[in-house]
PDB file of C-alpha atoms in Angstrom:
ATOM      1  CA  MET A   4      -6.591 -10.685   8.944  1.00 80.00           C
ATOM      2  CA  LYS A   5      -7.367 -14.434   8.626  1.00 83.00           C
ATOM      3  CA  ARG A   6      -3.913 -14.900   6.892  1.00 85.00           C
ATOM      4  CA  LEU A   7      -2.483 -13.124   9.837  1.00 82.00           C
ATOM      5  CA  ALA A   8      -4.027 -15.063  12.442  1.00 84.00           C
ATOM      6  CA  ASP A   9      -2.789 -18.096  10.782  1.00 85.00           C
ATOM      7  CA  GLY A  10       0.624 -16.864  11.289  1.00 84.00           C
ATOM      8  CA  ASP A  11       1.363 -15.604   7.763  1.00 83.00           C
ATOM      9  CA  ARG A  12       4.287 -13.027   8.035  1.00 85.00           C
ATOM     10  CA  SER A  13       3.654 -11.687   4.438  1.00 88.00           C
ATOM     11  CA  ALA A  14       0.022 -10.854   5.693  1.00 87.00           C
ATOM     12  CA  LEU A  15       1.701  -8.892   8.570  1.00 88.00           C
ATOM     13  CA  GLU A  16       3.891  -6.942   6.282  1.00 90.00           C
ATOM     14  CA  PHE A  17       1.076  -6.078   3.922  1.00 89.00           C
ATOM     15  CA  ILE A  18      -1.115  -4.931   6.926  1.00 89.00           C
ATOM     16  CA  TYR A  19       1.826  -2.669   8.081  1.00 91.00           C
ATOM     17  CA  GLN A  20       2.345  -1.093   4.675  1.00 91.00           C
ATOM     18  CA  ALA A  21      -1.424  -0.543   4.301  1.00 89.00           C
ATOM     19  CA  THR A  22      -2.090   0.859   7.575  1.00 90.00           C
ATOM     20  CA  SER A  23       1.163   2.207   9.321  1.00 91.00           C
ATOM     21  CA  ALA A  24       0.763   5.858   8.077  1.00 92.00           C
ATOM     22  CA  LYS A  25      -2.729   6.303   9.734  1.00 91.00           C
ATOM     23  CA  LEU A  26      -1.926   4.573  12.814  1.00 92.00           C
ATOM     24  CA  PHE A  27       1.330   6.495  13.369  1.00 93.00           C
ATOM     25  CA  GLY A  28      -0.790   9.745  12.709  1.00 90.00           C
ATOM     26  CA  ILE A  29      -3.071   8.413  15.519  1.00 90.00           C
ATOM     27  CA  CYS A  30      -0.351   7.794  17.799  1.00 90.00           C
ATOM     28  CA  LEU A  31       1.556  10.950  16.977  1.00 89.00           C
ATOM     29  CA  ARG A  32      -1.555  13.059  17.645  1.00 88.00           C
ATOM     30  CA  ILE A  33      -2.365  11.606  20.760  1.00 87.00           C
ATOM     31  CA  LEU A  34       1.329  11.441  22.306  1.00 88.00           C
ATOM     32  CA  GLY A  35       2.945  14.573  20.326  1.00 87.00           C
ATOM     33  CA  GLU A  36       6.146  13.092  20.320  1.00 88.00           C
ATOM     34  CA  ARG A  37       7.626  11.236  17.453  1.00 91.00           C
ATOM     35  CA  ASN A  38       9.616   8.824  19.501  1.00 91.00           C
ATOM     36  CA  GLU A  39       6.595   7.946  21.791  1.00 91.00           C
ATOM     37  CA  ALA A  40       4.391   7.543  18.763  1.00 92.00           C
ATOM     38  CA  GLU A  41       7.047   5.135  16.977  1.00 93.00           C
ATOM     39  CA  ASP A  42       7.129   3.143  20.221  1.00 92.00           C
ATOM     40  CA  ALA A  43       3.560   2.933  20.472  1.00 92.00           C
ATOM     41  CA  LEU A  44       3.140   1.977  16.691  1.00 93.00           C
ATOM     42  CA  GLN A  45       5.679  -0.848  17.361  1.00 94.00           C
ATOM     43  CA  ASP A  46       3.603  -2.057  20.216  1.00 93.00           C
ATOM     44  CA  VAL A  47       0.516  -2.130  18.132  1.00 93.00           C
ATOM     45  CA  TYR A  48       2.057  -4.269  15.419  1.00 92.00           C
ATOM     46  CA  ILE A  49       3.538  -6.691  18.186  1.00 92.00           C
ATOM     47  CA  ASN A  50       0.009  -7.029  19.729  1.00 90.00           C
ATOM     48  CA  LEU A  51      -1.478  -7.453  16.398  1.00 89.00           C
ATOM     49  CA  TRP A  52       0.706 -10.313  15.451  1.00 89.00           C
ATOM     50  CA  ARG A  53      -0.032 -12.152  18.777  1.00 88.00           C
ATOM     51  CA  SER A  54      -3.785 -11.483  18.892  1.00 86.00           C
ATOM     52  CA  ALA A  55      -4.895 -11.284  15.231  1.00 84.00           C
ATOM     53  CA  ASP A  56      -7.231 -14.207  16.012  1.00 85.00           C
ATOM     54  CA  ARG A  57      -9.339 -11.770  18.272  1.00 86.00           C
ATOM     55  CA  TYR A  58     -10.453  -9.746  15.374  1.00 82.00           C
ATOM     56  CA  ASP A  59     -14.093 -10.057  14.543  1.00 82.00           C
ATOM     57  CA  PRO A  60     -15.051  -8.797  11.175  1.00 79.00           C
ATOM     58  CA  ASP A  61     -18.824  -8.406  12.233  1.00 80.00           C
ATOM     59  CA  ARG A  62     -17.795  -5.780  14.520  1.00 79.00           C
ATOM     60  CA  ALA A  63     -15.533  -3.595  12.651  1.00 77.00           C
ATOM     61  CA  SER A  64     -13.474  -2.872   9.578  1.00 81.00           C
ATOM     62  CA  PRO A  65      -9.906  -4.005   9.817  1.00 84.00           C
ATOM     63  CA  ILE A  66      -8.678  -0.535   9.786  1.00 84.00           C
ATOM     64  CA  SER A  67     -11.167   0.802  12.411  1.00 83.00           C
ATOM     65  CA  TRP A  68     -10.003  -2.223  14.630  1.00 85.00           C
ATOM     66  CA  LEU A  69      -6.430  -1.273  14.180  1.00 89.00           C
ATOM     67  CA  ALA A  70      -7.148   2.484  14.882  1.00 87.00           C
ATOM     68  CA  ILE A  71      -8.781   1.706  18.207  1.00 86.00           C
ATOM     69  CA  LEU A  72      -5.823  -0.627  18.858  1.00 89.00           C
ATOM     70  CA  ALA A  73      -3.472   2.160  18.195  1.00 90.00           C
ATOM     71  CA  ARG A  74      -5.567   4.983  20.227  1.00 90.00           C
ATOM     72  CA  ASN A  75      -5.777   2.578  23.159  1.00 87.00           C
ATOM     73  CA  ARG A  76      -2.051   2.049  23.146  1.00 89.00           C
ATOM     74  CA  ALA A  77      -1.100   5.449  22.870  1.00 89.00           C
ATOM     75  CA  ILE A  78      -3.585   6.500  25.691  1.00 87.00           C
ATOM     76  CA  ASP A  79      -1.940   3.802  27.731  1.00 86.00           C
ATOM     77  CA  ARG A  80       1.337   5.356  27.156  1.00 85.00           C
ATOM     78  CA  LEU A  81       0.012   8.537  28.245  1.00 82.00           C
ATOM     79  CA  ARG A  82      -1.199   7.143  31.481  1.00 81.00           C
ATOM     80  CA  THR A  83       2.140   6.005  32.408  1.00 79.00           C
ATOM     81  CA  GLY A  84       2.663   9.779  33.193  1.00 69.00           C
ATOM     82  CA  LYS A  85       6.081   9.785  31.156  1.00 66.00           C
ATOM     83  CA  VAL A  86       4.533  11.515  28.066  1.00 64.00           C
ATOM     84  CA  GLN A  87       3.349  14.941  28.823  1.00 56.00           C
ATOM     85  CA  ARG A  88       5.039  17.388  26.163  1.00 48.00           C
ATOM     86  CA  GLY A  89       2.700  18.251  23.124  1.00 51.00           C
ATOM     87  CA  ALA A  90      -0.109  15.670  23.766  1.00 48.00           C
ATOM     88  CA  VAL A  91      -3.525  16.543  22.698  1.00 53.00           C
ATOM     89  CA  PRO A  92      -6.729  15.725  24.469  1.00 58.00           C
ATOM     90  CA  VAL A  93      -7.690  12.274  24.163  1.00 56.00           C
ATOM     91  CA  ASP A  94     -11.250  13.188  22.934  1.00 57.00           C
ATOM     92  CA  GLU A  95      -9.415  14.323  19.826  1.00 57.00           C
ATOM     93  CA  ALA A  96      -7.776  11.156  18.912  1.00 53.00           C
ATOM     94  CA  MET A  97     -10.579   9.774  16.887  1.00 55.00           C
ATOM     95  CA  GLU A  98     -11.114  13.001  14.828  1.00 58.00           C
ATOM     96  CA  ILE A  99      -8.157  12.173  12.787  1.00 54.00           C
ATOM     97  CA  THR A 100      -9.180  12.041   9.047  1.00 58.00           C
ATOM     98  CA  ASP A 101      -7.526   9.525   6.701  1.00 57.00           C
ATOM     99  CA  ASN A 102      -7.439  10.481   3.003  1.00 61.00           C
ATOM    100  CA  ALA A 103      -5.583   7.444   2.081  1.00 63.00           C
ATOM    101  CA  PRO A 104      -7.304   4.601   0.032  1.00 65.00           C
ATOM    102  CA  LEU A 105      -9.010   1.882   2.041  1.00 68.00           C
ATOM    103  CA  ALA A 106      -6.967  -1.325   2.309  1.00 65.00           C
ATOM    104  CA  ASP A 107      -9.117  -3.221   0.037  1.00 67.00           C
ATOM    105  CA  ALA A 108      -8.798  -0.530  -2.492  1.00 70.00           C
ATOM    106  CA  MET A 109      -4.951  -0.709  -2.240  1.00 69.00           C
ATOM    107  CA  LEU A 110      -5.168  -4.497  -2.439  1.00 71.00           C
ATOM    108  CA  GLU A 111      -7.042  -4.136  -5.773  1.00 76.00           C
ATOM    109  CA  THR A 112      -4.624  -1.434  -7.137  1.00 75.00           C
ATOM    110  CA  GLU A 113      -1.629  -3.888  -6.270  1.00 79.00           C
ATOM    111  CA  GLN A 114      -3.298  -6.880  -7.955  1.00 81.00           C
ATOM    112  CA  ARG A 115      -4.011  -4.749 -11.007  1.00 81.00           C
ATOM    113  CA  ASP A 116      -0.434  -3.393 -11.214  1.00 80.00           C
ATOM    114  CA  ALA A 117       1.003  -6.830 -10.940  1.00 84.00           C
ATOM    115  CA  LYS A 118      -1.315  -8.089 -13.684  1.00 88.00           C
ATOM    116  CA  ILE A 119      -0.294  -5.079 -15.815  1.00 85.00           C
ATOM    117  CA  HIS A 120       3.374  -5.918 -15.246  1.00 84.00           C
ATOM    118  CA  HIS A 121       2.968  -9.534 -15.930  1.00 90.00           C
ATOM    119  CA  CYS A 122       1.130  -8.628 -19.270  1.00 90.00           C
ATOM    120  CA  LEU A 123       3.957  -6.417 -20.118  1.00 89.00           C
ATOM    121  CA  GLY A 124       6.424  -9.127 -19.485  1.00 90.00           C
ATOM    122  CA  GLU A 125       4.464 -11.350 -22.145  1.00 92.00           C
ATOM    123  CA  LEU A 126       5.281  -8.849 -24.849  1.00 93.00           C
ATOM    124  CA  GLU A 127       8.308  -8.931 -27.292  1.00 93.00           C
ATOM    125  CA  GLN A 128      11.123  -7.217 -25.697  1.00 94.00           C
ATOM    126  CA  ARG A 129      11.121  -4.359 -28.452  1.00 93.00           C
ATOM    127  CA  GLN A 130       7.391  -3.905 -27.787  1.00 93.00           C
ATOM    128  CA  GLN A 131       7.801  -3.983 -23.860  1.00 91.00           C
ATOM    129  CA  ASP A 132      10.621  -1.393 -24.175  1.00 91.00           C
ATOM    130  CA  ALA A 133       8.655   0.913 -26.456  1.00 91.00           C
ATOM    131  CA  ILE A 134       5.590   0.786 -24.522  1.00 89.00           C
ATOM    132  CA  ARG A 135       7.343   1.393 -21.123  1.00 85.00           C
ATOM    133  CA  THR A 136       9.401   4.116 -22.542  1.00 86.00           C
ATOM    134  CA  ALA A 137       6.335   5.781 -24.087  1.00 83.00           C
ATOM    135  CA  PHE A 138       4.011   5.453 -20.995  1.00 79.00           C
ATOM    136  CA  PHE A 139       6.015   5.654 -18.021  1.00 73.00           C
ATOM    137  CA  ASN A 140       8.630   8.312 -19.387  1.00 75.00           C
ATOM    138  CA  GLY A 141       6.643  10.336 -21.711  1.00 80.00           C
ATOM    139  CA  ALA A 142       8.496   9.638 -24.847  1.00 81.00           C
ATOM    140  CA  THR A 143       6.739  10.291 -28.131  1.00 87.00           C
ATOM    141  CA  TYR A 144       6.784   7.923 -31.111  1.00 89.00           C
ATOM    142  CA  ALA A 145       9.499  10.180 -32.829  1.00 91.00           C
ATOM    143  CA  GLN A 146      11.715  10.027 -29.787  1.00 90.00           C
ATOM    144  CA  LEU A 147      11.374   6.257 -29.693  1.00 92.00           C
ATOM    145  CA  ALA A 148      12.017   5.726 -33.278  1.00 95.00           C
ATOM    146  CA  GLU A 149      15.078   8.055 -33.086  1.00 94.00           C
ATOM    147  CA  ALA A 150      16.523   6.274 -30.053  1.00 93.00           C
ATOM    148  CA  ARG A 151      16.222   2.684 -31.661  1.00 94.00           C
ATOM    149  CA  ASP A 152      17.166   3.818 -35.080  1.00 95.00           C
ATOM    150  CA  VAL A 153      13.958   2.454 -36.980  1.00 95.00           C
ATOM    151  CA  PRO A 154      11.277   4.392 -38.973  1.00 96.00           C
ATOM    152  CA  LEU A 155       8.737   6.022 -37.438  1.00 95.00           C
ATOM    153  CA  GLY A 156       5.845   3.863 -38.781  1.00 95.00           C
ATOM    154  CA  THR A 157       7.876   0.737 -37.514  1.00 95.00           C
ATOM    155  CA  MET A 158       7.907   2.287 -34.040  1.00 94.00           C
ATOM    156  CA  LYS A 159       3.939   2.951 -34.299  1.00 93.00           C
ATOM    157  CA  SER A 160       3.341  -0.612 -35.349  1.00 94.00           C
ATOM    158  CA  TRP A 161       5.335  -2.079 -32.708  1.00 93.00           C
ATOM    159  CA  VAL A 162       3.575  -0.020 -30.040  1.00 92.00           C
ATOM    160  CA  ARG A 163       0.125  -0.507 -31.578  1.00 93.00           C
ATOM    161  CA  ARG A 164       0.608  -4.188 -31.796  1.00 94.00           C
ATOM    162  CA  GLY A 165       1.952  -4.426 -28.288  1.00 92.00           C
ATOM    163  CA  LEU A 166      -0.963  -2.429 -26.995  1.00 91.00           C
ATOM    164  CA  ALA A 167      -3.318  -4.914 -28.756  1.00 92.00           C
ATOM    165  CA  LYS A 168      -1.614  -7.744 -27.040  1.00 93.00           C
ATOM    166  CA  LEU A 169      -1.630  -6.226 -23.911  1.00 89.00           C
ATOM    167  CA  LYS A 170      -5.194  -5.534 -23.889  1.00 90.00           C
ATOM    168  CA  ARG A 171      -5.907  -9.237 -24.791  1.00 92.00           C
ATOM    169  CA  CYS A 172      -3.870 -10.276 -21.814  1.00 90.00           C
ATOM    170  CA  LEU A 173      -5.535  -7.975 -19.454  1.00 86.00           C
ATOM    171  CA  GLU A 174      -9.088  -8.865 -20.354  1.00 87.00           C
ATOM    172  CA  ILE A 175      -8.226 -12.673 -19.510  1.00 79.00           C
TER     173      ILE A 175
END
């Protein structure tokens, strides 16, 4: 939120990716119409861009603050009288559950994934390819060895050494 208040556009993009599903759900639940919910959500992020400096971490977590902004914006749209069809009572708006991980957990996961990909990039190409294919595509050592036309023992050595280098890199 601090970066956003300082005008960092990438911070807005990150916040949007981390929170838009939940906030859209809040807007949709209150308004009952997809188009209205999309418009309300857009208003939330426009207002966020303009007023991120008003966020007070002592009063609420970022997602709670954004949920309140979304709820209020959706209620404002209801009050105009244009939205009627499918709306739920306003009292139910805050009862929406969110099973998504918290934004800080998502950031940690993103940073961990970036480090893994960086460390994979530090490996020899043949080790990198073998490990990616084995772990991301589920290939066995035998399949890897056959595809690269090398003995099975050689493939196992490439992967074992690559994993050892990967572990050292990740521990730094």
